[in-house]
């Protein structure tokens, strides 16, 4: 019998390990054992951090910038974030309305802990980034998952949002471009959602724009504040340098919003991590203030791969894949393929988890099951890997689906 001393908290038992990290770890383990594995799980660019950003970090180390910094970020980085919001998005924030965190994930975590109480509800359109629901659960809140399938381009409708809002709703979470689907809301779609939110003044809006610069269409990027500026006093804009500048491991995210909420997030951060890494902050400042052309070759490569991947998936038996507007993921609907494999006795049960196990064991390709993102019957691949890897992986997936 387990000792009561080692019993885990209900809080940690209510959540699971990040499925994307788990898939990546399993693929790495099989690879280390000599298996020929192509991992398509990781959500990070396969490009190196641009040289001028690395140089700024080296200079920071050499000049001894290795001590504690202000908890919420160094003044230079905060200024750069304020300027970014002003120049790129048309938003006016002061430095008191901005915080730097240890990655975008910590900013979302701090936001949840700062504003949510047990019993509060968080509206999360599905498919959703794996951590939103679990972060809400850690804060004692209840995730309200709204299904937005491929039939509606993976986007929430105003009617769905209106129906989901209750007196207990505290946060509405929106992610555009989306991880895992790559879907992007148009200005008109955001305006329509904004009209609903304007009718419910007690609902906070959290917009996760981490993939803002991974733009696959060239269309202008809009977030919900561009569409409904009236929401500014209850909107938190979340972003970071991870995806745009290929800086996932540097762990720098940032958020802007009402000073009261940002201050509460800073208090939480002062009792958890303290400041983000001093050297990473200098690197992030160089990323935001330096030449932005470094993003272009990366995005051009993603556009080419995206085109290839979508066309290949749509030619596979039982698979449907729509074009993405941003990010570097494809999120194919494999419900028919799963049913076919199950009927043929290739997989034991008709689930996306069984499909992903089958692809890993049978043909050595690691994908993330859609159920990890609240969408059973789909799977996610990242095309942030070489074209050679993608050709090889999709050849293997195609052969595995041919029953």
CSV table of C-alpha atoms in Angstrom, one decimal:
chain,number,residue,atom,x,y,z
A,1,UNK,CA,0.0,0.0,0.0
A,2,UNK,CA,1.3,3.5,-0.9
A,3,UNK,CA,2.6,5.6,2.0
A,4,UNK,CA,0.4,8.7,2.5
A,5,UNK,CA,3.7,10.6,2.7
A,6,UNK,CA,4.4,10.0,-1.0
A,7,UNK,CA,0.8,10.6,-2.3
A,8,UNK,CA,0.8,13.2,-5.0
A,9,UNK,CA,-1.4,16.3,-5.0
A,10,UNK,CA,-4.8,16.2,-6.7
A,11,UNK,CA,-3.5,19.1,-8.7
A,12,UNK,CA,-0.7,17.2,-10.4
A,13,UNK,CA,-2.9,14.1,-10.7
A,14,UNK,CA,-5.4,16.2,-12.7
A,15,UNK,CA,-2.9,16.8,-15.5
A,16,UNK,CA,-0.7,14.8,-17.9
A,17,UNK,CA,2.8,15.1,-19.3
A,18,UNK,CA,2.9,17.2,-22.4
A,19,UNK,CA,2.1,14.7,-25.2
A,20,UNK,CA,4.3,16.5,-27.8
A,21,UNK,CA,7.3,16.3,-25.5
A,22,UNK,CA,6.5,12.7,-24.7
A,23,UNK,CA,6.3,11.7,-28.4
A,24,UNK,CA,9.6,13.5,-29.1
A,25,UNK,CA,11.2,11.7,-26.1
A,26,UNK,CA,10.0,8.3,-27.2
A,27,UNK,CA,11.2,8.8,-30.8
A,28,UNK,CA,14.6,9.9,-29.5
A,29,UNK,CA,14.8,6.8,-27.3
A,30,UNK,CA,14.0,4.4,-30.2
A,31,UNK,CA,16.5,6.3,-32.3
A,32,UNK,CA,19.2,5.8,-29.7
A,33,UNK,CA,18.4,2.1,-29.7
A,34,UNK,CA,19.3,2.0,-33.4
A,35,UNK,CA,15.8,2.2,-34.9
A,36,UNK,CA,15.4,4.2,-38.1
A,37,UNK,CA,12.9,6.8,-36.8
A,38,UNK,CA,11.8,10.1,-38.3
A,39,UNK,CA,10.4,12.4,-35.6
A,40,UNK,CA,7.7,14.8,-36.8
A,41,UNK,CA,6.5,15.7,-33.3
A,42,UNK,CA,8.6,18.6,-32.2
A,43,UNK,CA,7.2,22.1,-32.6
A,44,UNK,CA,10.4,24.0,-33.2
A,45,UNK,CA,12.1,25.4,-36.4
A,46,UNK,CA,14.9,23.3,-37.8
A,47,UNK,CA,16.9,26.5,-38.4
A,48,UNK,CA,19.7,27.8,-36.2
A,49,UNK,CA,19.2,31.0,-34.2
A,50,UNK,CA,20.4,33.9,-36.4
A,51,UNK,CA,24.0,34.9,-35.9
A,52,UNK,CA,23.5,38.4,-34.7
A,53,UNK,CA,21.3,37.1,-31.9
A,54,UNK,CA,23.9,34.6,-30.8
A,55,UNK,CA,26.6,37.3,-31.0
A,56,UNK,CA,24.6,39.5,-28.6
A,57,UNK,CA,24.3,36.6,-26.2
A,58,UNK,CA,28.1,35.9,-26.4
A,59,UNK,CA,28.8,39.6,-25.8
A,60,UNK,CA,26.5,39.6,-22.7
A,61,UNK,CA,28.4,36.6,-21.3
A,62,UNK,CA,31.8,38.2,-21.9
A,63,UNK,CA,30.8,41.5,-20.4
A,64,UNK,CA,29.6,39.8,-17.2
A,65,UNK,CA,25.8,40.2,-17.7
A,66,UNK,CA,25.2,37.1,-15.7
A,67,UNK,CA,23.5,38.3,-12.5
A,68,UNK,CA,19.9,38.6,-11.5
A,69,UNK,CA,17.8,41.1,-13.5
A,70,UNK,CA,14.5,42.7,-12.6
A,71,UNK,CA,11.9,39.9,-12.2
A,72,UNK,CA,9.7,41.0,-15.1
A,73,UNK,CA,12.5,41.7,-17.6
A,74,UNK,CA,15.4,44.0,-18.3
A,75,UNK,CA,14.4,47.6,-19.3
A,76,UNK,CA,15.9,47.3,-22.8
A,77,UNK,CA,13.9,44.2,-23.6
A,78,UNK,CA,10.7,45.7,-22.3
A,79,UNK,CA,11.3,48.8,-24.4
A,80,UNK,CA,11.8,46.5,-27.4
A,81,UNK,CA,8.6,44.7,-26.7
A,82,UNK,CA,6.6,48.0,-26.3
A,83,UNK,CA,8.1,49.1,-29.7
A,84,UNK,CA,7.3,45.8,-31.3
A,85,UNK,CA,3.6,46.1,-30.3
A,86,UNK,CA,3.4,49.7,-31.5
A,87,UNK,CA,5.2,49.2,-34.8
A,88,UNK,CA,3.9,45.8,-35.9
A,89,UNK,CA,0.4,45.6,-34.2
A,90,UNK,CA,-0.6,49.2,-33.6
A,91,UNK,CA,-0.9,48.6,-29.8
A,92,UNK,CA,0.0,51.2,-27.2
A,93,UNK,CA,1.5,49.7,-24.0
A,94,UNK,CA,3.7,51.1,-21.3
A,95,UNK,CA,6.5,49.1,-19.8
A,96,UNK,CA,4.3,48.5,-16.7
A,97,UNK,CA,1.9,46.7,-18.9
A,98,UNK,CA,4.5,44.3,-20.2
A,99,UNK,CA,6.2,41.2,-18.7
A,100,UNK,CA,8.9,38.8,-19.9
A,101,UNK,CA,8.6,35.2,-18.8
A,102,UNK,CA,10.6,32.0,-19.1
A,103,UNK,CA,8.9,31.1,-22.5
A,104,UNK,CA,5.4,31.8,-23.6
A,105,UNK,CA,4.2,28.8,-21.5
A,106,UNK,CA,5.2,30.5,-18.2
A,107,UNK,CA,3.4,33.7,-19.2
A,108,UNK,CA,0.2,31.7,-19.8
A,109,UNK,CA,0.7,29.8,-16.5
A,110,UNK,CA,1.2,33.0,-14.6
A,111,UNK,CA,-1.9,34.5,-16.2
A,112,UNK,CA,-4.0,31.5,-15.2
A,113,UNK,CA,-2.7,31.5,-11.6
A,114,UNK,CA,-3.2,35.3,-11.4
A,115,UNK,CA,-6.8,35.5,-12.4
A,116,UNK,CA,-8.5,32.1,-12.1
A,117,UNK,CA,-10.3,30.7,-9.0
A,118,UNK,CA,-11.6,27.2,-8.4
A,119,UNK,CA,-14.9,26.8,-10.4
A,120,UNK,CA,-14.0,29.5,-13.0
A,121,UNK,CA,-14.4,28.4,-16.6
A,122,UNK,CA,-11.9,28.8,-19.5
A,123,UNK,CA,-13.2,28.6,-23.0
A,124,UNK,CA,-10.8,26.7,-25.3
A,125,UNK,CA,-11.6,26.1,-28.9
A,126,UNK,CA,-10.4,22.6,-30.1
A,127,UNK,CA,-8.1,21.6,-31.6
A,128,UNK,CA,-6.0,23.5,-29.0
A,129,UNK,CA,-2.4,23.7,-28.0
A,130,UNK,CA,-1.8,20.8,-25.5
A,131,UNK,CA,-1.0,23.0,-22.5
A,132,UNK,CA,-4.1,25.3,-22.3
A,133,UNK,CA,-6.4,22.8,-20.7
A,134,UNK,CA,-3.9,21.5,-18.3
A,135,UNK,CA,-2.8,24.9,-17.2
A,136,UNK,CA,-6.4,25.8,-16.5
A,137,UNK,CA,-6.8,22.6,-14.4
A,138,UNK,CA,-3.6,23.4,-12.4
A,139,UNK,CA,-5.3,26.8,-11.5
A,140,UNK,CA,-8.4,25.0,-10.3
A,141,UNK,CA,-10.5,26.1,-13.2
A,142,UNK,CA,-12.6,24.1,-15.6
A,143,UNK,CA,-11.6,24.0,-19.3
A,144,UNK,CA,-14.7,24.3,-21.5
A,145,UNK,CA,-13.6,22.6,-24.8
A,146,UNK,CA,-15.5,23.7,-27.9
A,147,UNK,CA,-15.1,21.4,-30.9
A,148,UNK,CA,-14.2,23.2,-34.1
A,149,UNK,CA,-13.5,20.5,-36.7
A,150,UNK,CA,-12.1,20.5,-40.2
A,151,UNK,CA,-15.6,21.2,-41.5
A,152,UNK,CA,-15.4,24.8,-40.1
A,153,UNK,CA,-11.6,25.2,-40.9
A,154,UNK,CA,-10.8,24.6,-37.3
A,155,UNK,CA,-12.2,28.0,-36.3
A,156,UNK,CA,-14.7,28.9,-33.6
A,157,UNK,CA,-17.9,30.5,-34.7
A,158,UNK,CA,-19.5,33.5,-32.9
A,159,UNK,CA,-22.6,31.3,-32.2
A,160,UNK,CA,-20.4,28.7,-30.5
A,161,UNK,CA,-18.6,31.3,-28.4
A,162,UNK,CA,-22.0,32.9,-27.3
A,163,UNK,CA,-23.3,29.4,-26.4
A,164,UNK,CA,-20.2,28.6,-24.3
A,165,UNK,CA,-20.2,31.8,-22.2
A,166,UNK,CA,-21.7,31.4,-18.7
A,167,UNK,CA,-21.6,33.5,-15.6
A,168,UNK,CA,-18.6,31.3,-14.6
A,169,UNK,CA,-16.6,32.2,-17.7
A,170,UNK,CA,-13.3,33.9,-16.8
A,171,UNK,CA,-11.1,33.6,-19.8
A,172,UNK,CA,-11.6,33.0,-23.5
A,173,UNK,CA,-8.4,31.6,-25.1
A,174,UNK,CA,-7.7,32.3,-28.8
A,175,UNK,CA,-4.6,31.1,-30.7
A,176,UNK,CA,-4.0,32.4,-34.3
A,177,UNK,CA,-2.1,31.1,-36.2
A,178,UNK,CA,-3.0,27.9,-34.4
A,179,UNK,CA,-1.0,25.2,-33.0
A,180,UNK,CA,-1.8,22.4,-34.1
A,181,UNK,CA,-3.9,23.3,-37.1
A,182,UNK,CA,-2.2,26.4,-38.6
A,183,UNK,CA,-5.6,28.1,-39.0
A,184,UNK,CA,-5.7,31.9,-39.0
A,185,UNK,CA,-8.7,34.0,-38.2
A,186,UNK,CA,-9.4,36.8,-40.7
A,187,UNK,CA,-10.1,40.4,-39.5
A,188,UNK,CA,-13.9,39.9,-40.2
A,189,UNK,CA,-13.9,36.6,-38.2
A,190,UNK,CA,-12.2,38.3,-35.3
A,191,UNK,CA,-14.7,41.2,-35.5
A,192,UNK,CA,-17.6,38.8,-35.2
A,193,UNK,CA,-16.1,37.1,-32.2
A,194,UNK,CA,-15.3,40.6,-30.7
A,195,UNK,CA,-19.0,41.5,-31.0
A,196,UNK,CA,-19.9,38.6,-28.8
A,197,UNK,CA,-17.2,39.4,-26.3
A,198,UNK,CA,-18.3,43.0,-26.0
A,199,UNK,CA,-21.6,41.8,-24.7
A,200,UNK,CA,-19.9,40.0,-21.8
A,201,UNK,CA,-17.8,42.5,-19.9
A,202,UNK,CA,-16.6,40.1,-17.2
A,203,UNK,CA,-14.7,37.8,-19.7
A,204,UNK,CA,-11.0,38.2,-20.1
A,205,UNK,CA,-9.5,37.5,-23.5
A,206,UNK,CA,-6.1,35.8,-23.9
A,207,UNK,CA,-4.7,35.9,-27.4
A,208,UNK,CA,-1.7,33.6,-28.1
A,209,UNK,CA,0.2,35.0,-31.1
A,210,UNK,CA,3.3,32.9,-30.8
A,211,UNK,CA,3.2,32.0,-34.5
A,212,UNK,CA,2.5,35.6,-35.7
A,213,UNK,CA,5.6,35.7,-38.0
A,214,UNK,CA,5.3,32.2,-39.4
A,215,UNK,CA,3.0,33.5,-42.1
A,216,UNK,CA,2.3,31.1,-44.9
A,217,UNK,CA,0.0,33.3,-47.0
A,218,UNK,CA,1.6,36.8,-47.0
A,219,UNK,CA,-1.8,38.1,-45.8
A,220,UNK,CA,-1.6,40.8,-43.1
A,221,UNK,CA,-1.7,39.4,-39.5
A,222,UNK,CA,-4.5,40.6,-37.2
A,223,UNK,CA,-5.3,39.6,-33.7
A,224,UNK,CA,-8.5,40.2,-31.8
A,225,UNK,CA,-7.4,43.6,-30.5
A,226,UNK,CA,-7.1,44.9,-34.1
A,227,UNK,CA,-10.6,43.8,-34.7
A,228,UNK,CA,-12.1,45.0,-31.3
A,229,UNK,CA,-9.9,47.6,-29.7
A,230,UNK,CA,-12.6,48.1,-27.0
A,231,UNK,CA,-11.4,44.8,-25.4
A,232,UNK,CA,-7.9,46.3,-24.5
A,233,UNK,CA,-8.7,46.7,-20.8
A,234,UNK,CA,-9.5,43.0,-20.5
A,235,UNK,CA,-7.2,41.5,-23.1
A,236,UNK,CA,-3.8,39.9,-22.5
A,237,UNK,CA,-1.6,39.5,-25.7
A,238,UNK,CA,0.9,36.6,-25.4
A,239,UNK,CA,3.9,36.2,-27.7
A,240,UNK,CA,7.6,35.3,-27.7
A,241,UNK,CA,10.7,34.9,-29.7
A,242,UNK,CA,10.7,31.1,-29.9
A,243,UNK,CA,9.2,30.4,-33.3
A,244,UNK,CA,9.9,33.6,-35.3
A,245,UNK,CA,13.7,33.7,-34.5
A,246,UNK,CA,14.2,29.9,-33.9
A,247,UNK,CA,14.9,30.5,-30.2
A,248,UNK,CA,12.9,27.7,-28.6
A,249,UNK,CA,15.6,26.7,-26.1
A,250,UNK,CA,16.4,30.3,-25.1
A,251,UNK,CA,13.0,30.3,-23.2
A,252,UNK,CA,11.7,33.8,-23.6
A,253,UNK,CA,8.1,34.7,-23.9
A,254,UNK,CA,6.3,37.9,-23.1
A,255,UNK,CA,2.8,39.3,-22.4
A,256,UNK,CA,1.1,42.7,-22.4
A,257,UNK,CA,-2.1,43.6,-20.8
A,258,UNK,CA,-3.8,45.6,-17.9
A,259,UNK,CA,-1.1,46.7,-15.5
A,260,UNK,CA,-2.9,45.1,-12.5
A,261,UNK,CA,-2.8,41.7,-14.1
A,262,UNK,CA,0.7,42.1,-15.3
A,263,UNK,CA,1.8,43.0,-11.8
A,264,UNK,CA,0.1,40.0,-10.4
A,265,UNK,CA,1.9,37.8,-12.9
A,266,UNK,CA,5.2,39.4,-11.9
A,267,UNK,CA,4.5,38.6,-8.2
A,268,UNK,CA,3.9,35.0,-9.1
A,269,UNK,CA,7.1,35.0,-11.2
A,270,UNK,CA,9.1,36.5,-8.2
A,271,UNK,CA,8.1,33.4,-6.2
A,272,UNK,CA,8.7,30.8,-8.9
A,273,UNK,CA,11.5,31.4,-11.4
A,274,UNK,CA,12.5,35.0,-10.6
A,275,UNK,CA,13.9,36.6,-13.7
A,276,UNK,CA,14.2,34.9,-17.1
A,277,UNK,CA,17.8,34.1,-17.9
A,278,UNK,CA,19.8,37.4,-18.2
A,279,UNK,CA,21.7,36.3,-21.3
A,280,UNK,CA,18.5,35.1,-23.1
A,281,UNK,CA,16.9,38.4,-22.4
A,282,UNK,CA,19.8,40.2,-24.2
A,283,UNK,CA,19.4,37.8,-27.1
A,284,UNK,CA,15.7,38.4,-27.3
A,285,UNK,CA,16.2,42.2,-27.3
A,286,UNK,CA,18.7,41.8,-30.2
A,287,UNK,CA,16.1,39.6,-32.0
A,288,UNK,CA,13.3,42.3,-31.7
A,289,UNK,CA,15.5,45.3,-32.4
A,290,UNK,CA,17.8,43.7,-35.1
A,291,UNK,CA,17.2,43.1,-38.8
A,292,UNK,CA,14.0,41.2,-39.4
A,293,UNK,CA,15.0,39.7,-42.8
A,294,UNK,CA,16.4,36.7,-40.9
A,295,UNK,CA,12.8,35.4,-40.7
A,296,UNK,CA,12.2,35.4,-44.4
A,297,UNK,CA,14.3,32.3,-45.6
A,298,UNK,CA,12.8,30.2,-42.8
A,299,UNK,CA,9.2,31.2,-43.7
A,300,UNK,CA,9.9,30.6,-47.4
A,301,UNK,CA,11.1,27.1,-46.6
A,302,UNK,CA,8.0,26.4,-44.5
A,303,UNK,CA,5.8,27.6,-47.4
A,304,UNK,CA,7.4,25.2,-49.8
A,305,UNK,CA,7.2,22.3,-47.4
A,306,UNK,CA,3.6,23.1,-46.5
A,307,UNK,CA,2.5,22.9,-50.1
A,308,UNK,CA,4.2,19.6,-50.5
A,309,UNK,CA,2.8,18.1,-47.3
A,310,UNK,CA,-0.8,19.1,-47.9
A,311,UNK,CA,-0.8,17.7,-51.4
A,312,UNK,CA,0.8,14.5,-50.3
A,313,UNK,CA,-1.7,13.9,-47.5
A,314,UNK,CA,-4.7,14.6,-49.8
A,315,UNK,CA,-3.5,11.9,-52.1
A,316,UNK,CA,-3.4,9.3,-49.3
A,317,UNK,CA,-6.2,6.9,-48.7
A,318,UNK,CA,-8.7,8.0,-46.1
A,319,UNK,CA,-6.9,11.3,-45.3
A,320,UNK,CA,-8.0,14.9,-45.7
A,321,UNK,CA,-5.8,17.9,-45.1
A,322,UNK,CA,-6.6,21.6,-45.5
A,323,UNK,CA,-4.1,24.4,-46.1
A,324,UNK,CA,-2.8,26.3,-43.1
A,325,UNK,CA,-2.5,30.1,-42.9
A,326,UNK,CA,0.4,30.1,-40.5
A,327,UNK,CA,2.7,28.0,-38.2
A,328,UNK,CA,4.5,24.9,-39.4
A,329,UNK,CA,2.1,22.1,-38.8
A,330,UNK,CA,-0.3,19.9,-40.8
A,331,UNK,CA,-3.3,18.5,-39.0
A,332,UNK,CA,-4.8,15.8,-41.3
A,333,UNK,CA,-8.2,14.3,-40.7
A,334,UNK,CA,-7.5,10.6,-40.6
A,335,UNK,CA,-10.9,9.3,-39.4
A,336,UNK,CA,-11.5,7.3,-42.5
A,337,UNK,CA,-8.0,5.9,-42.6
A,338,UNK,CA,-8.3,4.9,-39.0
A,339,UNK,CA,-11.5,3.1,-39.6
A,340,UNK,CA,-10.0,1.3,-42.7
A,341,UNK,CA,-7.0,0.2,-40.7
A,342,UNK,CA,-9.2,-1.1,-37.9
A,343,UNK,CA,-11.4,-3.0,-40.2
A,344,UNK,CA,-8.4,-4.6,-41.8
A,345,UNK,CA,-7.1,-5.7,-38.4
A,346,UNK,CA,-4.0,-3.5,-38.7
A,347,UNK,CA,-4.8,-1.6,-35.4
A,348,UNK,CA,-6.6,-2.9,-32.4
A,349,UNK,CA,-8.9,0.0,-31.8
A,350,UNK,CA,-10.2,2.8,-34.1
A,351,UNK,CA,-8.4,5.7,-32.4
A,352,UNK,CA,-5.7,8.2,-33.3
A,353,UNK,CA,-3.6,6.9,-30.5
A,354,UNK,CA,-3.6,3.4,-32.1
A,355,UNK,CA,-2.8,5.0,-35.4
A,356,UNK,CA,0.2,6.9,-34.0
A,357,UNK,CA,1.5,3.7,-32.3
A,358,UNK,CA,1.1,1.9,-35.6
A,359,UNK,CA,3.0,4.5,-37.6
A,360,UNK,CA,5.8,4.5,-35.0
A,361,UNK,CA,6.1,0.7,-34.8
A,362,UNK,CA,5.3,-0.2,-38.4
A,363,UNK,CA,7.2,2.5,-40.4
A,364,UNK,CA,9.2,4.4,-37.8
A,365,UNK,CA,7.4,7.8,-38.1
A,366,UNK,CA,6.5,9.7,-34.9
A,367,UNK,CA,3.4,11.9,-35.1
A,368,UNK,CA,1.3,13.4,-32.3
A,369,UNK,CA,-2.3,12.0,-32.1
A,370,UNK,CA,-5.0,14.6,-32.5
A,371,UNK,CA,-6.6,13.6,-29.2
A,372,UNK,CA,-3.7,15.3,-27.5
A,373,UNK,CA,-5.1,18.5,-28.9
A,374,UNK,CA,-8.7,17.7,-28.0
A,375,UNK,CA,-9.5,16.4,-31.5
A,376,UNK,CA,-9.9,12.6,-31.8
A,377,UNK,CA,-9.3,11.1,-35.3
A,378,UNK,CA,-6.6,13.6,-36.5
A,379,UNK,CA,-2.9,13.7,-36.1
A,380,UNK,CA,-0.3,16.5,-36.2
A,381,UNK,CA,3.0,16.6,-38.0
A,382,UNK,CA,5.5,19.4,-37.9
A,383,UNK,CA,7.1,20.3,-41.2
A,384,UNK,CA,9.9,22.1,-39.4
A,385,UNK,CA,12.3,19.5,-40.7
A,386,UNK,CA,14.1,18.9,-44.0
A,387,UNK,CA,12.3,18.2,-47.2
A,388,UNK,CA,14.3,15.0,-47.5
A,389,UNK,CA,12.9,13.9,-44.1
A,390,UNK,CA,9.3,14.9,-45.1
A,391,UNK,CA,9.5,13.0,-48.4
A,392,UNK,CA,10.8,9.9,-46.7
A,393,UNK,CA,8.3,10.2,-43.8
A,394,UNK,CA,5.2,10.7,-46.0
A,395,UNK,CA,6.3,7.8,-48.3
A,396,UNK,CA,6.3,5.7,-45.2
A,397,UNK,CA,2.9,7.0,-43.9
A,398,UNK,CA,1.4,6.4,-47.3
A,399,UNK,CA,2.6,2.8,-47.4
A,400,UNK,CA,1.3,2.2,-43.8
A,401,UNK,CA,-2.2,3.5,-44.7
A,402,UNK,CA,-2.5,1.4,-47.9
A,403,UNK,CA,-4.6,-1.5,-46.7
